[in-house]
Amino acid sequence: AEEVIAGARMMLEDGLYKRFPKPDFALALHSDPQMPVGVVSYSEGLALAASDTIDITVKGQGGHGAAPHLSIDPVVLAARIILDLQTIVSREVNPQDPCVITVGSIHGGTKHNIIPNEVRLQLTVRTTKTEVRDHVLKAIDRMVKAAAVSARAPEPEMKVNLEQYTPATLNDVALARKCATVFRGVLGEENVRIRRPVMGAEDFGRYSEGKTPIFMYFLGTVSKEKYDASEKPGGVPLPGMHTDNYAPLPEPSIRNGVRTMSLAAMNLMPKEK
């Protein structure tokens, strides 16, 4: 359940750290579609954002597309809400505090000339601070309700799916530096890079529960030829993670992943006297 960021929570709730010994450390790696094979990157401290999943049902009053004055159009209202939500990021959140509000899905209506009764929106929200998250979730609720009032529409339904919430991933600094030293010995100084935090999210961060030091790093998976070509002026940008153009090189990527992870784990094991 990694892709729905629920697996770690479910394992911990099932007693992972109670039924089995709590680990001294937790390590993870993730493929990187933006880095060439042979390169790894990592962050010290904040590595990944917190993620919230939100479902909004915008309600209206259906009618004929030729007589919109006899209806309350939830499609227009949903479009207004989508644009309004972006002002939370641009006008309510400190520009130095990362925040993303993305409407990833919008569904409503069945026919060209029919105004539907409702439109459904699916959102993902990314933040890095608890206080920013609290403000953003309240602001979304406020804006959605206010838009409905302005359109004489019924109150929308908004649900924050806490089962798919995950907190920010914070790499333990000392652990990150210790593992990076191992990586440099394996891959070379020039192939171990500091990575800026990203707004992606992973439930791996939950394994820091009980003050367990955690460390997640990223593994380059793109051929050097494609990477070099993308860096040239006018070069084709490399595809993102969740796209059908992302084609990692299996053999060298897996080999480097196994080598770095195995040696990092072995380096953390107690040494025999």
Coordinates of C-alpha atoms in Angstrom, one line a residue:
A1 CA 0.0 0.0 0.0
E2 CA 2.9 2.4 -0.6
E3 CA 1.3 4.2 -3.5
V4 CA -1.7 5.1 -1.4
I5 CA 0.6 6.0 1.5
A6 CA -1.3 3.8 3.9
G7 CA 0.9 0.7 4.4
A8 CA 3.2 2.1 7.0
R9 CA 0.4 3.4 9.1
M10 CA -1.5 0.1 8.9
M11 CA 1.6 -1.9 9.9
L12 CA 2.4 0.4 12.9
E13 CA -1.3 0.2 14.0
D14 CA -1.0 -3.6 13.8
G15 CA 1.8 -3.5 16.3
L16 CA 4.9 -3.5 14.1
Y17 CA 7.0 -1.9 16.8
K18 CA 5.3 -3.8 19.6
R19 CA 5.1 -7.3 18.3
F20 CA 8.7 -7.1 16.9
P21 CA 11.8 -5.3 18.3
K22 CA 11.8 -1.6 17.4
P23 CA 14.6 -1.0 14.8
D24 CA 17.7 1.0 15.6
F25 CA 17.5 2.6 12.1
A26 CA 15.2 2.6 9.1
L27 CA 16.5 2.9 5.6
A28 CA 14.7 3.3 2.2
L29 CA 15.5 4.2 -1.4
H30 CA 13.4 5.5 -4.2
S31 CA 14.0 5.5 -7.9
D32 CA 14.7 8.9 -9.5
P33 CA 13.7 9.7 -13.1
Q34 CA 15.7 12.9 -13.2
M35 CA 19.2 11.5 -12.4
P36 CA 21.5 9.3 -14.4
V37 CA 22.5 5.7 -13.4
G38 CA 25.4 5.7 -11.0
V39 CA 24.2 8.8 -9.1
V40 CA 22.4 8.9 -5.7
S41 CA 21.0 12.0 -4.0
Y42 CA 19.7 12.7 -0.5
S43 CA 18.4 15.4 1.8
E44 CA 19.5 16.2 5.3
G45 CA 16.4 16.9 7.4
L46 CA 13.3 17.6 5.4
A47 CA 13.1 15.3 2.4
L48 CA 9.5 15.0 1.5
A49 CA 6.2 16.8 2.2
A50 CA 3.1 15.8 4.1
S51 CA 0.2 14.7 1.9
D52 CA -3.6 15.1 2.4
T53 CA -6.3 13.6 0.1
I54 CA -9.5 15.6 -0.1
D55 CA -12.9 14.9 -1.9
I56 CA -15.3 17.7 -2.5
T57 CA -18.8 17.4 -3.9
V58 CA -20.0 20.7 -5.4
K59 CA -23.7 20.8 -5.4
G60 CA -26.1 22.8 -7.6
Q61 CA -29.5 22.5 -9.2
G62 CA -29.6 20.7 -12.5
G63 CA -31.4 22.0 -15.6
H64 CA -31.3 22.5 -19.4
G65 CA -28.1 24.0 -20.9
A66 CA -30.3 26.4 -22.9
A67 CA -31.9 27.8 -19.8
P68 CA -29.1 28.2 -17.3
H69 CA -31.1 30.9 -15.4
L70 CA -33.4 28.2 -14.1
S71 CA -30.6 26.2 -12.6
I72 CA -27.6 26.6 -10.3
D73 CA -24.7 25.4 -12.4
P74 CA -22.2 23.3 -10.3
V75 CA -19.8 23.1 -13.3
V76 CA -19.2 26.9 -13.3
L77 CA -19.1 26.8 -9.5
A78 CA -16.5 24.1 -9.5
A79 CA -14.4 26.0 -12.0
R80 CA -14.5 29.1 -9.7
I81 CA -13.5 27.0 -6.7
I82 CA -10.5 25.5 -8.5
L83 CA -9.2 28.9 -9.3
D84 CA -10.0 30.3 -5.8
L85 CA -8.1 27.5 -4.1
Q86 CA -4.9 28.7 -5.8
T87 CA -5.1 32.0 -3.9
I88 CA -4.6 30.1 -0.7
V89 CA -1.1 29.2 -1.8
S90 CA -0.4 32.6 -3.4
R91 CA -2.0 34.9 -0.8
E92 CA -2.5 33.1 2.5
V93 CA 0.6 31.0 3.0
N94 CA 4.0 32.5 3.7
P95 CA 5.9 32.3 0.4
Q96 CA 8.8 30.7 2.3
D97 CA 6.6 27.8 3.4
P98 CA 6.2 25.3 0.6
C99 CA 2.6 24.4 -0.2
V100 CA 0.8 22.8 -3.2
I101 CA -2.9 22.4 -3.8
T102 CA -3.7 20.4 -6.9
V103 CA -7.1 19.3 -8.2
G104 CA -6.2 16.1 -9.9
S105 CA -9.7 15.0 -10.9
I106 CA -13.0 16.7 -11.8
H107 CA -16.1 14.8 -12.8
G108 CA -19.6 16.1 -13.5
G109 CA -22.3 15.9 -16.0
T110 CA -23.4 13.4 -18.7
K111 CA -24.4 15.4 -21.8
H112 CA -23.5 18.6 -23.7
N113 CA -26.8 20.3 -23.0
I114 CA -27.6 19.1 -19.5
I115 CA -26.5 21.1 -16.4
P116 CA -25.9 18.4 -13.7
N117 CA -26.8 18.4 -10.0
E118 CA -23.2 18.0 -8.8
V119 CA -19.6 18.0 -9.7
R120 CA -16.9 15.9 -7.8
L121 CA -13.4 17.2 -7.2
Q122 CA -10.4 15.2 -6.0
L123 CA -7.5 17.2 -4.4
T124 CA -4.1 16.5 -3.1
V125 CA -2.5 19.0 -0.7
R126 CA 1.2 19.1 0.2
T127 CA 2.7 21.0 3.1
T128 CA 5.8 20.8 5.2
K129 CA 4.7 22.3 8.5
T130 CA 1.8 21.3 10.8
E131 CA 0.6 24.9 11.2
V132 CA 0.5 25.4 7.5
R133 CA -1.4 22.2 7.0
D134 CA -4.0 23.2 9.6
H135 CA -4.4 26.6 8.0
V136 CA -4.7 25.3 4.4
L137 CA -7.3 22.6 5.3
K138 CA -9.5 25.2 7.1
A139 CA -9.0 27.7 4.2
I140 CA -10.2 25.1 1.6
D141 CA -13.3 24.4 3.7
R142 CA -13.9 28.2 4.0
M143 CA -13.5 29.0 0.3
V144 CA -15.6 26.1 -0.9
K145 CA -18.5 27.1 1.4
A146 CA -18.2 30.8 0.6
A147 CA -18.3 30.1 -3.2
A148 CA -21.5 28.1 -2.8
V149 CA -23.1 30.8 -0.8
S150 CA -22.2 33.4 -3.4
A151 CA -23.9 31.2 -6.1
R152 CA -27.0 30.4 -4.0
A153 CA -26.0 26.8 -4.1
P154 CA -26.4 24.1 -1.5
E155 CA -23.5 23.6 0.9
P156 CA -20.8 21.4 -0.6
E157 CA -19.5 18.2 1.0
M158 CA -15.8 18.1 1.9
K159 CA -14.1 15.0 3.2
V160 CA -10.4 14.9 4.3
N161 CA -9.3 11.3 4.0
L162 CA -7.2 10.7 7.1
E163 CA -6.5 7.1 6.1
Q164 CA -4.4 8.5 3.2
Y165 CA -2.7 11.2 5.2
T166 CA 1.0 11.0 5.8
P167 CA 3.3 13.4 7.6
A168 CA 6.5 14.9 6.2
T169 CA 9.5 12.7 5.9
L170 CA 12.5 14.1 7.9
N171 CA 15.8 12.4 7.4
D172 CA 18.0 12.0 10.5
V173 CA 20.9 14.3 9.7
A174 CA 23.6 12.2 11.4
L175 CA 22.3 9.0 9.8
A176 CA 22.1 10.7 6.4
R177 CA 25.7 11.8 6.6
K178 CA 26.9 8.4 7.8
C179 CA 25.2 6.6 4.9
A180 CA 26.4 9.2 2.4
T181 CA 30.0 8.5 3.4
V182 CA 29.5 4.9 2.5
F183 CA 27.9 5.9 -0.9
R184 CA 30.9 8.1 -1.7
G185 CA 33.3 5.2 -1.1
V186 CA 31.2 3.0 -3.5
L187 CA 30.1 5.5 -6.2
G188 CA 32.7 8.3 -6.0
E189 CA 32.5 11.7 -4.5
E190 CA 31.0 13.3 -7.7
N191 CA 28.1 10.7 -7.8
V192 CA 26.7 11.5 -4.4
R193 CA 24.6 14.7 -4.4
I194 CA 22.6 16.8 -2.0
R195 CA 19.0 16.9 -3.0
R196 CA 16.6 19.7 -2.3
P197 CA 13.4 18.6 -0.5
V198 CA 10.5 17.9 -2.9
M199 CA 6.7 18.1 -2.5
G200 CA 6.2 14.4 -3.2
A201 CA 5.2 12.3 -0.2
E202 CA 6.0 8.9 1.3
D203 CA 4.6 7.0 4.2
F204 CA 8.2 5.8 5.0
G205 CA 8.4 8.9 7.3
R206 CA 6.0 7.2 9.7
Y207 CA 8.7 4.7 10.7
S208 CA 10.4 7.5 12.7
E209 CA 7.8 6.8 15.3
G210 CA 9.4 6.2 18.7
K211 CA 12.4 8.3 17.7
T212 CA 13.8 5.8 15.3
P213 CA 16.3 7.5 13.0
I214 CA 15.2 7.2 9.3
F215 CA 17.0 7.9 6.0
M216 CA 15.6 7.8 2.5
Y217 CA 17.8 8.4 -0.5
F218 CA 17.1 8.5 -4.3
L219 CA 18.6 6.3 -7.0
G220 CA 19.5 7.5 -10.5
T221 CA 17.9 5.3 -13.1
V222 CA 18.2 7.2 -16.4
S223 CA 20.9 6.4 -19.1
K224 CA 23.7 8.9 -19.1
E225 CA 23.0 9.6 -22.8
K226 CA 19.4 10.6 -22.1
Y227 CA 20.5 12.7 -19.1
D228 CA 23.2 14.5 -21.0
A229 CA 20.9 15.2 -23.9
S230 CA 18.3 16.7 -21.6
E231 CA 20.9 19.1 -20.1
K232 CA 21.8 20.6 -23.4
P233 CA 20.1 23.8 -24.6
G234 CA 16.8 22.9 -26.2
G235 CA 17.1 19.3 -25.0
V236 CA 14.0 17.2 -24.3
P237 CA 13.2 17.3 -20.6
L238 CA 13.3 13.9 -18.8
P239 CA 9.9 12.4 -18.1
G240 CA 8.4 12.5 -14.6
M241 CA 7.8 9.5 -12.3
H242 CA 4.2 8.7 -13.1
T243 CA 4.4 9.0 -16.9
D244 CA 4.4 6.4 -19.6
N245 CA 7.7 7.7 -21.0
Y246 CA 9.7 6.9 -17.8
A247 CA 11.8 3.9 -18.7
P248 CA 14.5 3.2 -16.1
L249 CA 17.5 1.0 -17.0
P250 CA 16.9 -2.1 -14.9
E251 CA 20.2 -3.9 -14.6
P252 CA 22.6 -1.0 -13.6
S253 CA 19.9 0.7 -11.5
I254 CA 19.1 -2.5 -9.5
R255 CA 22.8 -3.3 -9.1
N256 CA 23.5 0.2 -7.7
G257 CA 20.5 0.1 -5.4
V258 CA 21.4 -3.3 -4.0
R259 CA 25.1 -2.3 -3.5
T260 CA 24.3 1.1 -1.8
M261 CA 21.5 -0.3 0.4
S262 CA 23.4 -3.4 1.5
L263 CA 26.6 -1.6 2.4
A264 CA 24.7 1.2 4.2
A265 CA 22.9 -1.4 6.3
M266 CA 26.1 -3.4 7.0
N267 CA 27.8 -0.2 8.1
L268 CA 25.2 0.3 10.7
M269 CA 25.4 -3.1 12.2
P270 CA 27.3 -3.6 15.5
K271 CA 31.0 -4.5 15.0
E272 CA 32.3 -7.5 16.7
K273 CA 35.0 -6.8 19.2

